[in-house]
Amino acid sequence: MANFSPPANVKAFEERLLEVSENLPKRLRQCADYVAANKDRIAVSTVAEMAEGAGVQPSAFMRFCQILGFSGFSEMQRLFRETYVGGWPDYSTRLLHLREKPEGSPSALLGEFVEAGRASIESLLSTVDPVALNEGANLLVAAGMIHIIGLGRSFSVATYVAYLFEKMEVPAVLHTSLGKLDNRHAIREGDALLAFTFAPYSAPTLELVEDVAARKIPIVAVTDSAIGPLAKFRPTTLLVSEIDFGAFRSPAATLCLATALAVIVGTAKSQRA
Amino acid sequence: MANFSPPANVKAFEERLLEVSENLPKRLRQCADYVAANKDRIAVSTVAEMAEGAGVQPSAFMRFCQILGFSGFSEMQRLFRETYVGGWPDYSTRLLHLREKPEGSPSALLGEFVEAGRASIESLLSTVDPVALNEGANLLVAAGMIHIIGLGRSFSVATYVAYLFEKMEVPAVLHTSLGKLDNRHAIREGDALLAFTFAPYSAPTLELVEDVAARKIPIVAVTDSAIGPLAKFRPTTLLVSEIDFGAFRSPAATLCLATALAVIVGTAKSQRA
DNA sequence: AGCAAAATAGAATATATGTTCCAAATCTGC
DNA sequence: GCAGATTTGGAACATATATTCTATTTTGCT
């Protein structure tokens, strides 16, 4: 009856839909029309809802799915749910895969990190709120001096941002707690703080943020959770979710975001001058 | 126990999440964290999937929904299903979209960096020689102490590798030339040097490599050219080509490679012990 | 118009999924 | 270190949802 291989992606799905919809009986054509106009609903609706939308019985919609090559509605829905959540479909299973054979060849391991990095970076586009990015950039552009903090895992990102600002001649200092000195009094009115912190959030960073927040100095936070310990200070928040690989994650996405932010600020500053 | 009016929109949901997440027991906090980082999944996942993602039992996730003010998961899911119909994070089209937007808008710029980062990372698989990766890893595993150097643009990567080695309890030191001190005599027989350097190659790094090479200490180099200034010392070379965007590049790919290398070495060392 | 084939509606059934409950484990204040 | 309160895991239960089946209607053909 139906073609036996179900479409593997949305593109194939659309082709099949087009190909099939030429000569279809009345009710099934209604299904095709409704689906074509409401592809985005497939992921979040039940058969009953789709059928009602198309003005047919659930059973008719069912047959429609089968004609498209799926075993049923569930299989069709799975396709859309997976593409909806984007680049990282069941990453946890792959992770398990590695745990089972920790002696994977080095290049296989590299491959895993490549995959994790790629997915993390792509997810930036959905986790970073464009409005917040804009706002954060403006705060930093307006600042007399940008103070950068990031310790532990975030230290490398902080150093890179400091490097970029220096190259672009943007006044910025990197706060390290080298020698347990925190130069919190170097942060003055008119400055801004750019903080990087991820779980487990390092205490000195949190303390500095708290201190600075109390003085009403603007804070831009790059972090991994909207409800993390920074949240109560209501900073401008840029969210990153790094995909971990085993216990490890490379801060590739964070770095990517940080670079973009630095360049945005740098070019804006130079245009103001 | 729970607030009785369920959040009516995503904004209210986020506020409630924040408000509630202050003092939450362990499992419920896991739920909060996972939800905060994966709001988009709520619409298309089952409780079981969400619970697994958060690393808790379905029943725990259930209670979490109720604490948020919903009658259960279904009611919470309904909120997201209704609001997310239409929005579709199809990354490739979204990227195109960003490109079309007026140039220089912050999120367009982020889009560019995302694209550059993704491409750089993917290219790793072809630029990094698996044999060299293996060899490099072996050299570092065999070393008594790993000395890490990377200055300027490479400093952030060097710090991250140092961080990872420390976490994995692998003996390693980061050479910073802080205060113009180069601790070259700390590098002794049986040790190895891991050097990161990219054009323009910083002088102190080259000097250190030269000194170390003369003493026949093994060197693993992560760099951008097989014929760069390091080539004459015949180190084990791992090649990275970062795609630049304008005058800027994020070292996302280098970081990815460095992380993979560190993890390979770390796991191999722990298995030997 | 009359017959065979295809299509459909609706009920019946199977399955997946959400939800609740309670005993066991853990935490907290004394 | 104990008693009470809180939190948790897992199984039992309820419900929603997908899927199939069959009698009935519609369609297409001669």
Coordinates of C-alpha atoms (C1' of nucleotides) in Angstrom, one line a residue:
Chain A
M1 CA 0.0 0.0 0.0
A2 CA 2.4 2.6 1.2
N3 CA 6.0 3.3 0.4
F4 CA 7.9 1.4 3.0
S5 CA 10.7 3.7 4.1
P6 CA 9.4 6.5 6.2
P7 CA 10.9 10.0 5.5
A8 CA 14.0 10.5 7.5
N9 CA 13.9 14.3 7.8
V10 CA 11.6 17.2 7.3
K11 CA 12.8 17.8 3.7
A12 CA 12.1 14.2 2.7
F13 CA 8.7 14.5 4.4
E14 CA 7.7 17.5 2.4
E15 CA 8.7 15.8 -0.9
R16 CA 6.8 12.7 0.0
L17 CA 3.8 14.8 0.9
L18 CA 3.9 16.6 -2.4
E19 CA 4.4 13.5 -4.4
V20 CA 1.5 11.7 -2.7
S21 CA -1.0 14.5 -2.6
E22 CA -1.7 14.5 -6.3
N23 CA -4.4 11.9 -6.3
L24 CA -5.9 11.4 -2.9
P25 CA -9.5 10.8 -1.9
K26 CA -11.4 13.6 -0.2
R27 CA -10.7 13.0 3.5
L28 CA -7.1 12.2 3.0
R29 CA -6.6 15.3 0.9
Q30 CA -8.0 17.3 3.8
C31 CA -5.3 15.7 5.9
A32 CA -2.6 16.6 3.4
D33 CA -3.8 20.2 3.2
Y34 CA -4.0 20.7 6.9
V35 CA -0.6 19.1 7.5
A36 CA 1.0 21.1 4.8
A37 CA -0.3 24.3 6.4
N38 CA 0.4 23.3 10.0
K39 CA 3.6 21.2 10.0
D40 CA 4.7 22.9 13.3
R41 CA 1.7 21.5 15.1
I42 CA 2.6 17.9 14.5
A43 CA 5.2 17.8 17.2
V44 CA 2.8 19.1 19.9
S45 CA -0.6 17.7 19.0
T46 CA -2.5 14.4 19.4
V47 CA -4.0 12.5 16.5
A48 CA -7.4 13.6 17.7
E49 CA -6.4 17.3 17.5
M50 CA -4.8 16.9 14.1
A51 CA -7.8 15.0 12.8
E52 CA -10.2 17.7 14.2
G53 CA -8.1 20.4 12.6
A54 CA -8.3 18.7 9.3
G55 CA -12.0 18.0 9.8
V56 CA -11.7 14.2 9.6
Q57 CA -11.9 11.2 11.9
P58 CA -8.8 10.1 13.8
S59 CA -8.8 6.9 11.9
A60 CA -8.6 8.7 8.6
F61 CA -5.7 10.7 9.8
M62 CA -4.1 7.5 10.8
R63 CA -4.3 6.1 7.3
F64 CA -2.9 9.3 6.0
C65 CA 0.2 8.8 8.1
Q66 CA 0.6 5.3 6.8
I67 CA 0.3 6.4 3.2
L68 CA 3.2 8.8 3.9
G69 CA 5.3 5.8 4.8
F70 CA 5.1 5.9 8.6
S71 CA 3.9 3.0 10.7
G72 CA 1.5 5.4 12.4
F73 CA 1.1 8.9 13.8
S74 CA 3.6 8.3 16.6
E75 CA 6.4 7.6 14.2
M76 CA 5.6 10.7 12.2
Q77 CA 5.4 12.8 15.3
R78 CA 8.8 11.5 16.5
L79 CA 10.4 12.9 13.3
F80 CA 9.0 16.4 14.1
R81 CA 9.8 16.2 17.8
E82 CA 13.4 15.3 17.1
T83 CA 14.0 18.1 14.6
Y84 CA 12.2 20.5 16.9
V85 CA 14.7 20.0 19.7
G86 CA 17.4 20.5 17.1
G87 CA 20.9 19.2 16.8
W88 CA 21.2 17.1 19.8
P89 CA 18.9 14.1 19.5
D90 CA 19.5 11.5 22.3
Y91 CA 22.9 12.6 23.2
S92 CA 22.7 10.6 26.5
T93 CA 22.7 7.3 24.6
R94 CA 25.9 8.3 22.8
L95 CA 27.4 9.2 26.1
L96 CA 26.6 5.9 27.5
H97 CA 28.2 4.4 24.5
L98 CA 31.5 6.0 25.5
R99 CA 31.2 5.0 29.1
E100 CA 30.9 1.4 28.1
K101 CA 34.1 1.4 26.1
P102 CA 36.4 4.0 27.7
E103 CA 39.2 2.7 25.5
G104 CA 37.8 4.3 22.5
S105 CA 40.6 5.3 20.1
P106 CA 41.8 8.8 20.6
S107 CA 40.4 10.0 17.3
A108 CA 37.0 8.6 18.2
L109 CA 37.1 10.6 21.3
L110 CA 38.0 13.6 19.4
G111 CA 35.0 12.9 17.2
E112 CA 32.8 12.9 20.3
F113 CA 34.1 16.2 21.4
V114 CA 33.7 17.7 18.0
E115 CA 30.1 16.6 18.0
A116 CA 29.5 17.9 21.4
G117 CA 31.1 21.2 20.5
R118 CA 29.2 21.6 17.3
A119 CA 25.9 21.0 19.0
S120 CA 26.7 23.3 21.9
I121 CA 27.6 26.1 19.5
E122 CA 24.5 25.7 17.4
S123 CA 22.3 25.7 20.5
L124 CA 23.6 29.2 21.3
L125 CA 21.2 30.6 18.7
S126 CA 18.3 29.4 20.8
T127 CA 19.6 29.9 24.3
V128 CA 20.9 33.4 23.9
D129 CA 18.1 35.9 24.0
P130 CA 18.8 38.5 21.3
V131 CA 17.3 41.3 23.4
A132 CA 19.6 40.4 26.3
L133 CA 22.5 40.3 24.0
N134 CA 21.7 43.7 22.8
E135 CA 21.2 45.0 26.2
G136 CA 24.4 43.4 27.5
A137 CA 26.4 44.9 24.7
N138 CA 25.0 48.3 25.3
L139 CA 25.9 48.2 29.0
L140 CA 29.4 47.3 28.2
V141 CA 29.8 49.9 25.5
A142 CA 28.5 52.5 27.9
A143 CA 30.9 51.4 30.6
G144 CA 34.1 53.4 31.3
M145 CA 35.9 50.3 32.2
I146 CA 34.9 46.7 31.8
H147 CA 35.8 44.4 34.6
I148 CA 36.0 40.8 33.7
I149 CA 35.8 37.9 36.1
G150 CA 35.7 34.2 35.5
L151 CA 37.4 31.6 37.7
G152 CA 38.0 27.8 37.5
R153 CA 36.4 26.5 34.4
S154 CA 35.5 29.9 33.2
F155 CA 39.0 31.4 33.6
S156 CA 40.1 30.5 30.1
V157 CA 37.1 32.3 28.6
A158 CA 37.7 35.3 30.8
T159 CA 41.4 35.5 29.6
Y160 CA 40.3 35.3 26.0
V161 CA 37.9 38.1 26.4
A162 CA 40.5 40.2 28.1
Y163 CA 42.8 39.5 25.2
L164 CA 40.3 40.6 22.7
F165 CA 39.4 43.8 24.5
E166 CA 43.1 44.6 24.7
K167 CA 43.6 44.0 21.0
M168 CA 40.6 46.2 20.2
E169 CA 41.8 48.9 22.6
V170 CA 38.8 48.7 24.8
P171 CA 39.5 49.5 28.5
A172 CA 39.1 46.3 30.4
V173 CA 40.8 44.5 33.2
L174 CA 40.8 40.8 34.1
H175 CA 40.2 40.1 37.7
T176 CA 42.1 37.0 38.8
S177 CA 42.2 36.2 42.4
L178 CA 45.9 35.9 42.1
G179 CA 47.4 36.0 45.6
K180 CA 43.9 36.0 47.0
L181 CA 43.6 39.7 46.2
D182 CA 40.2 40.8 44.9
N183 CA 40.4 44.2 43.5
R184 CA 36.8 45.0 44.1
H185 CA 37.5 48.6 44.9
A186 CA 38.9 49.0 41.4
I187 CA 35.3 48.7 40.2
R188 CA 33.9 52.2 40.3
E189 CA 30.8 54.0 39.4
G190 CA 30.3 54.1 35.6
D191 CA 32.1 50.8 35.1
A192 CA 30.5 47.5 34.3
L193 CA 31.2 43.9 35.3
L194 CA 31.2 41.0 32.9
A195 CA 31.0 37.8 34.8
F196 CA 31.4 34.2 33.6
T197 CA 30.3 31.5 35.9
F198 CA 29.1 27.9 35.6
A199 CA 28.2 25.2 38.0
P200 CA 29.8 24.7 40.4
Y201 CA 29.8 28.4 40.8
S202 CA 33.0 29.7 42.3
A203 CA 32.6 31.6 45.5
P204 CA 34.9 34.5 44.7
T205 CA 32.9 35.3 41.6
L206 CA 29.7 35.2 43.4
E207 CA 31.0 37.4 46.1
L208 CA 32.3 40.0 43.6
V209 CA 29.0 40.0 41.8
E210 CA 27.1 40.5 45.1
D211 CA 29.3 43.3 46.1
V212 CA 29.0 45.0 42.7
A213 CA 25.3 44.5 42.5
A214 CA 24.8 46.2 45.8
R215 CA 26.5 49.2 44.4
K216 CA 24.1 49.3 41.4
I217 CA 26.9 48.8 38.9
P218 CA 25.6 47.0 35.8
I219 CA 26.4 43.4 35.4
V220 CA 26.4 41.2 32.4
A221 CA 26.4 37.5 33.3
V222 CA 27.3 34.6 31.0
T223 CA 26.1 31.5 32.8
D224 CA 24.4 28.2 32.4
S225 CA 21.1 28.6 34.2
A226 CA 18.5 31.3 34.5
I227 CA 17.9 30.2 38.1
G228 CA 21.5 29.9 39.2
P229 CA 23.0 31.7 42.2
L230 CA 23.4 34.9 40.1
A231 CA 19.8 35.2 39.3
K232 CA 18.8 37.0 42.4
F233 CA 21.0 40.0 41.4
R234 CA 19.1 40.3 38.2
P235 CA 22.0 40.8 35.9
T236 CA 21.6 40.9 32.1
T237 CA 21.9 37.2 31.5
L238 CA 23.3 35.4 28.5
L239 CA 22.5 31.7 28.7
V240 CA 24.8 29.0 27.4
S241 CA 24.2 25.3 27.7
E242 CA 27.4 23.4 27.1
I243 CA 26.8 19.8 26.3
D244 CA 28.9 17.7 28.6
F245 CA 30.7 14.7 27.5
G246 CA 31.1 12.4 30.4
A247 CA 32.3 14.6 33.2
F248 CA 33.9 16.9 30.7
R249 CA 32.9 19.7 28.6
S250 CA 34.8 22.1 26.4
P251 CA 33.7 25.7 26.8
A252 CA 33.5 26.0 23.0
A253 CA 30.1 27.6 22.9
T254 CA 30.9 30.0 25.8
L255 CA 34.0 31.0 24.0
C256 CA 32.1 31.6 20.8
L257 CA 29.5 33.7 22.6
A258 CA 32.2 35.6 24.5
T259 CA 34.1 36.4 21.3
A260 CA 31.0 37.6 19.6
L261 CA 30.1 39.8 22.5
A262 CA 33.6 41.2 22.7
V263 CA 33.6 42.0 19.0
I264 CA 30.2 43.6 19.2
V265 CA 31.3 45.8 22.0
G266 CA 34.7 46.6 20.4
T267 CA 33.2 47.7 17.1
A268 CA 30.5 49.7 18.7
K269 CA 33.0 51.5 20.9
S270 CA 35.3 52.3 18.0
Q271 CA 32.3 53.7 16.1
R272 CA 31.4 56.0 19.0
A273 CA 34.9 57.4 19.2
Chain B
M1 CA 2.3 23.6 49.8
A2 CA 2.2 25.0 46.3
N3 CA 1.0 28.3 45.0
F4 CA -2.5 27.6 43.6
S5 CA -2.6 29.6 40.5
P6 CA -0.5 28.1 37.7
P7 CA 1.7 30.4 35.7
A8 CA -0.3 31.7 32.7
N9 CA 2.6 32.4 30.3
V10 CA 6.2 31.6 29.9
K11 CA 7.3 34.8 31.6
A12 CA 5.3 34.1 34.7
F13 CA 6.6 30.6 34.5
E14 CA 10.2 31.8 34.6
E15 CA 9.6 34.1 37.5
R16 CA 7.9 31.4 39.4
L17 CA 10.8 29.1 38.7
L18 CA 13.3 31.6 39.9
E19 CA 11.2 32.4 43.0
V20 CA 10.8 28.7 43.9
S21 CA 14.3 27.5 43.1
E22 CA 15.9 29.3 46.0
N23 CA 15.5 26.6 48.6
L24 CA 14.6 23.3 47.0
P25 CA 15.8 19.8 48.0
K26 CA 18.3 18.1 45.8
R27 CA 16.2 16.2 43.4
L28 CA 13.7 19.0 42.9
R29 CA 16.6 21.3 42.3
Q30 CA 17.9 19.0 39.6
C31 CA 14.5 19.3 38.0
A32 CA 14.6 23.1 38.2
D33 CA 18.1 23.3 36.7
Y34 CA 17.2 20.9 33.8
V35 CA 14.0 22.7 33.1
A36 CA 15.7 26.1 33.1
A37 CA 18.2 24.9 30.6
N38 CA 15.8 23.0 28.4
K39 CA 12.5 24.9 28.4
D40 CA 12.0 24.1 24.7
R41 CA 11.9 20.4 25.4
I42 CA 8.9 20.6 27.7
A43 CA 6.5 20.9 24.8
V44 CA 7.7 17.7 23.0
S45 CA 8.8 15.4 25.8
T46 CA 7.1 13.0 28.2
V47 CA 7.5 13.1 31.9
A48 CA 9.7 10.1 31.7
E49 CA 12.0 11.8 29.3
M50 CA 12.2 15.0 31.3
A51 CA 12.8 13.1 34.4
E52 CA 15.6 11.1 32.8
G53 CA 17.2 14.3 31.5
A54 CA 17.1 15.8 35.0
G55 CA 18.4 12.5 36.5
V56 CA 15.4 12.0 38.7
Q57 CA 12.4 9.7 39.0
P58 CA 9.2 10.6 37.1
S59 CA 7.4 11.0 40.4
A60 CA 9.9 13.6 41.5
F61 CA 9.4 15.5 38.4
M62 CA 5.7 15.3 39.0
R63 CA 6.1 16.9 42.4
F64 CA 8.2 19.6 40.8
C65 CA 5.4 20.5 38.4
Q66 CA 3.0 20.7 41.3
I67 CA 5.3 23.0 43.3
L68 CA 5.4 25.3 40.3
G69 CA 1.7 25.6 40.7
F70 CA 0.5 23.2 38.0
S71 CA -1.9 20.3 38.7
G72 CA 0.6 18.0 37.0
F73 CA 3.0 17.7 34.1
S74 CA 0.2 17.8 31.5
E75 CA -1.0 21.2 32.5
M76 CA 2.6 22.5 32.5
Q77 CA 3.2 21.0 29.1
R78 CA 0.0 22.6 27.7
L79 CA 1.4 26.0 28.5
F80 CA 4.5 25.3 26.4
R81 CA 2.7 23.6 23.6
E82 CA 0.4 26.5 23.2
T83 CA 3.1 29.1 23.2
Y84 CA 5.5 27.2 21.1
V85 CA 3.3 26.5 18.2
G86 CA 4.9 28.5 15.3
G87 CA 8.4 29.0 16.8
W88 CA 10.7 26.5 15.2
P89 CA 14.4 26.5 16.0
D90 CA 15.5 25.2 12.7
Y91 CA 19.1 26.3 12.9
S92 CA 20.1 26.3 9.3
T93 CA 17.2 28.5 8.2
R94 CA 17.6 30.6 11.3
L95 CA 21.2 31.3 10.4
L96 CA 20.1 32.3 7.0
H97 CA 17.6 34.6 8.6
L98 CA 20.2 36.2 10.7
R99 CA 22.4 36.8 7.7
E100 CA 19.6 38.6 5.9
K101 CA 19.0 41.0 8.8
P102 CA 20.7 44.3 8.8
E103 CA 24.4 43.7 9.2
G104 CA 26.0 44.5 12.5
S105 CA 22.9 43.6 14.6
P106 CA 24.3 41.8 17.6
S107 CA 22.5 38.6 17.0
A108 CA 23.5 38.6 13.4
L109 CA 27.1 38.9 14.5
L110 CA 26.6 36.1 17.0
G111 CA 25.2 34.0 14.1
E112 CA 28.4 34.6 12.1
F113 CA 30.6 33.5 15.0
V114 CA 28.4 30.5 15.5
E115 CA 28.8 29.5 11.9
A116 CA 32.5 30.1 11.9
G117 CA 32.9 28.1 15.1
R118 CA 30.9 25.2 13.9
A119 CA 32.8 25.0 10.6
S120 CA 36.1 25.3 12.5
I121 CA 35.3 22.5 14.8
E122 CA 34.0 20.2 12.1
S123 CA 37.2 20.8 10.1
L124 CA 39.2 19.4 13.1
L125 CA 38.4 15.9 12.0
S126 CA 40.2 16.4 8.7
T127 CA 43.1 18.5 9.9
V128 CA 44.1 16.5 12.9
D129 CA 46.1 13.5 11.9
P130 CA 44.9 10.5 14.0
V131 CA 48.4 9.0 14.1
A132 CA 49.8 12.2 15.4
L133 CA 47.1 12.5 18.0
N134 CA 47.8 9.0 19.2
E135 CA 51.5 9.7 19.3
G136 CA 51.0 13.0 21.1
A137 CA 48.8 11.5 23.7
N138 CA 51.3 8.7 24.3
L139 CA 54.1 11.2 24.8
L140 CA 52.1 13.1 27.4
V141 CA 51.0 10.0 29.1
A142 CA 54.6 8.8 29.4
A143 CA 55.7 12.2 30.8
G144 CA 56.4 12.6 34.5
M145 CA 55.3 16.2 34.3
I146 CA 53.5 18.0 31.5
H147 CA 54.5 21.6 30.9
I148 CA 52.0 23.7 29.2
I149 CA 52.8 26.9 27.3
G150 CA 50.6 29.2 25.3
L151 CA 50.7 33.0 25.2
G152 CA 48.7 35.7 23.6
R153 CA 45.8 34.3 21.8
S154 CA 46.6 30.8 22.9
F155 CA 46.8 31.6 26.6
S156 CA 43.1 30.9 27.2
V157 CA 43.5 27.4 25.7
A158 CA 46.6 26.8 27.8
T159 CA 44.8 27.7 30.9
Y160 CA 41.9 25.5 30.1
V161 CA 44.2 22.5 29.6
A162 CA 45.9 23.2 32.8
Y163 CA 42.6 23.3 34.5
L164 CA 41.5 20.0 33.1
F165 CA 44.8 18.3 34.0
E166 CA 44.5 19.6 37.5
K167 CA 40.9 18.2 37.8
M168 CA 42.1 14.9 36.5
E169 CA 45.0 14.8 38.9
V170 CA 47.6 14.7 36.1
P171 CA 50.8 16.4 37.0
A172 CA 51.0 19.5 34.9
V173 CA 52.1 23.1 35.2
L174 CA 51.2 26.2 33.2
H175 CA 54.0 28.4 32.1
T176 CA 52.9 32.0 32.0
S177 CA 56.0 34.2 31.8
L178 CA 54.3 36.1 34.6
G179 CA 56.8 38.7 35.7
K180 CA 58.9 37.8 32.7
L181 CA 60.1 34.7 34.5
D182 CA 60.3 31.7 32.3
N183 CA 60.7 28.6 34.4
R184 CA 62.6 26.7 31.7
H185 CA 64.7 24.9 34.2
A186 CA 61.6 23.4 35.8
I187 CA 61.4 21.3 32.7
R188 CA 63.5 18.2 33.3
E189 CA 64.3 14.9 31.7
G190 CA 61.3 12.7 31.5
D191 CA 58.9 15.6 31.3
A192 CA 57.1 16.7 28.1
L193 CA 56.1 20.1 26.7
L194 CA 52.6 20.8 25.3
A195 CA 52.8 24.0 23.3
F196 CA 50.0 26.1 21.7
T197 CA 51.0 28.7 19.3
F198 CA 49.4 30.4 16.3
A199 CA 50.4 33.2 14.0
P200 CA 51.8 35.6 15.0
Y201 CA 53.9 33.2 17.0
S202 CA 54.9 34.7 20.3
A203 CA 58.6 34.9 20.9
P204 CA 58.7 33.4 24.4
T205 CA 56.9 30.3 23.3
L206 CA 59.3 29.8 20.4
E207 CA 62.3 30.3 22.7
L208 CA 61.0 27.8 25.2
V209 CA 60.4 25.2 22.5
E210 CA 63.8 25.7 21.1
D211 CA 65.5 25.3 24.5
V212 CA 63.4 22.2 25.3
A213 CA 64.0 20.7 21.9
A214 CA 67.7 21.0 22.3
R215 CA 67.5 18.9 25.4
K216 CA 65.6 16.2 23.5
I217 CA 62.5 16.5 25.6
P218 CA 59.4 15.5 23.7
I219 CA 57.2 18.2 22.4
V220 CA 53.6 18.2 21.4
A221 CA 52.6 21.2 19.4
V222 CA 49.1 22.5 18.6
T223 CA 49.5 25.0 15.8
D224 CA 48.1 26.3 12.6
S225 CA 50.7 25.4 10.1
A226 CA 52.9 22.4 9.3
I227 CA 55.6 24.7 8.1
G228 CA 55.4 27.3 10.8
P229 CA 58.4 28.3 13.0
L230 CA 58.0 25.3 15.1
A231 CA 58.4 22.9 12.3
K232 CA 62.2 22.8 12.5
F233 CA 62.1 21.2 15.9
R234 CA 60.1 18.3 14.6
P235 CA 57.5 18.2 17.4
T236 CA 54.5 15.9 17.2
T237 CA 52.2 18.3 15.5
L238 CA 48.4 18.7 15.8
L239 CA 47.0 21.0 13.1
V240 CA 44.1 23.3 13.6
S241 CA 42.7 25.8 11.2
E242 CA 40.4 28.3 12.8
I243 CA 38.1 30.0 10.4
D244 CA 38.2 33.7 11.0
F245 CA 35.4 36.1 10.8
G246 CA 36.7 39.5 9.8
A247 CA 39.8 40.0 11.8
F248 CA 38.6 37.9 14.6
R249 CA 38.5 34.2 15.3
S250 CA 37.3 32.3 18.4
P251 CA 39.6 29.5 19.3
A252 CA 36.7 27.2 19.6
A253 CA 38.2 24.4 17.6
T254 CA 41.6 24.6 19.3
L255 CA 39.8 24.4 22.6
C256 CA 37.8 21.4 21.4
L257 CA 41.0 19.6 20.3
A258 CA 42.8 20.5 23.5
T259 CA 40.0 19.3 25.7
A260 CA 39.9 16.0 23.8
L261 CA 43.6 15.6 24.1
A262 CA 43.6 16.4 27.9
V263 CA 40.8 13.8 28.4
I264 CA 42.6 11.2 26.4
V265 CA 45.7 11.7 28.4
G266 CA 43.8 11.9 31.7
T267 CA 41.9 8.7 31.2
A268 CA 45.0 6.8 29.9
K269 CA 47.0 8.0 33.0
S270 CA 44.4 6.9 35.4
Q271 CA 44.2 3.5 33.8
R272 CA 47.9 3.0 34.1
A273 CA 47.8 3.9 37.8
Chain C
dA1 C1' -29.1 1.4 -12.5
dG2 C1' -26.5 -2.1 -10.5
dC3 C1' -22.3 -4.1 -9.1
dA4 C1' -17.5 -4.2 -7.3
dA5 C1' -14.0 -1.7 -5.2
dA6 C1' -12.5 1.9 -2.4
dA7 C1' -13.1 5.0 1.3
dT8 C1' -15.0 6.3 5.6
dA9 C1' -17.0 6.7 10.5
dG10 C1' -17.3 5.1 14.7
dA11 C1' -16.7 1.8 18.1
dA12 C1' -13.4 -1.4 20.2
dT13 C1' -8.9 -2.4 21.7
dA14 C1' -4.1 -1.9 22.8
dT15 C1' -0.5 0.8 24.4
dA16 C1' 1.8 4.6 26.2
dT17 C1' 1.8 8.0 29.5
dG18 C1' 0.5 10.6 33.5
dT19 C1' -0.5 10.4 38.2
dT20 C1' -0.8 8.8 42.9
dC21 C1' 0.5 6.3 46.9
dC22 C1' 3.3 4.5 50.4
dA23 C1' 7.4 2.3 52.4
dA24 C1' 12.2 3.3 52.8
dA25 C1' 15.7 6.6 53.1
dT26 C1' 17.4 11.0 54.4
dC27 C1' 17.6 15.2 56.6
dT28 C1' 16.8 18.5 60.8
dG29 C1' 16.3 20.2 65.2
dC30 C1' 16.7 19.1 69.9
Chain D
dG1 C1' 21.9 10.1 68.9
dC2 C1' 17.1 10.2 68.7
dA3 C1' 12.3 11.5 67.1
dG4 C1' 9.7 13.8 63.9
dA5 C1' 9.5 15.8 59.5
dT6 C1' 10.8 15.8 54.9
dT7 C1' 12.2 13.8 50.8
dT8 C1' 12.7 10.1 47.7
dG9 C1' 12.2 5.7 44.7
dG10 C1' 9.5 2.5 42.7
dA11 C1' 5.5 0.2 41.9
dA12 C1' 0.4 0.4 41.3
dC13 C1' -3.2 2.7 39.2
dA14 C1' -5.8 5.8 36.2
dT15 C1' -6.2 8.1 32.1
dA16 C1' -5.3 9.7 27.7
dT17 C1' -4.0 8.5 23.2
dA18 C1' -2.8 5.7 19.3
dT19 C1' -4.2 2.0 16.6
dT20 C1' -7.1 -1.5 14.5
dC21 C1' -11.4 -3.5 12.9
dT22 C1' -15.7 -3.8 10.7
dA23 C1' -20.1 -2.3 9.1
dT24 C1' -21.7 1.3 6.2
dT25 C1' -21.4 4.7 2.7
dT26 C1' -19.5 6.5 -1.3
dT27 C1' -17.3 6.2 -5.7
dG28 C1' -16.3 4.6 -10.3
dC29 C1' -17.4 1.7 -14.0
dT30 C1' -20.2 -0.8 -17.5

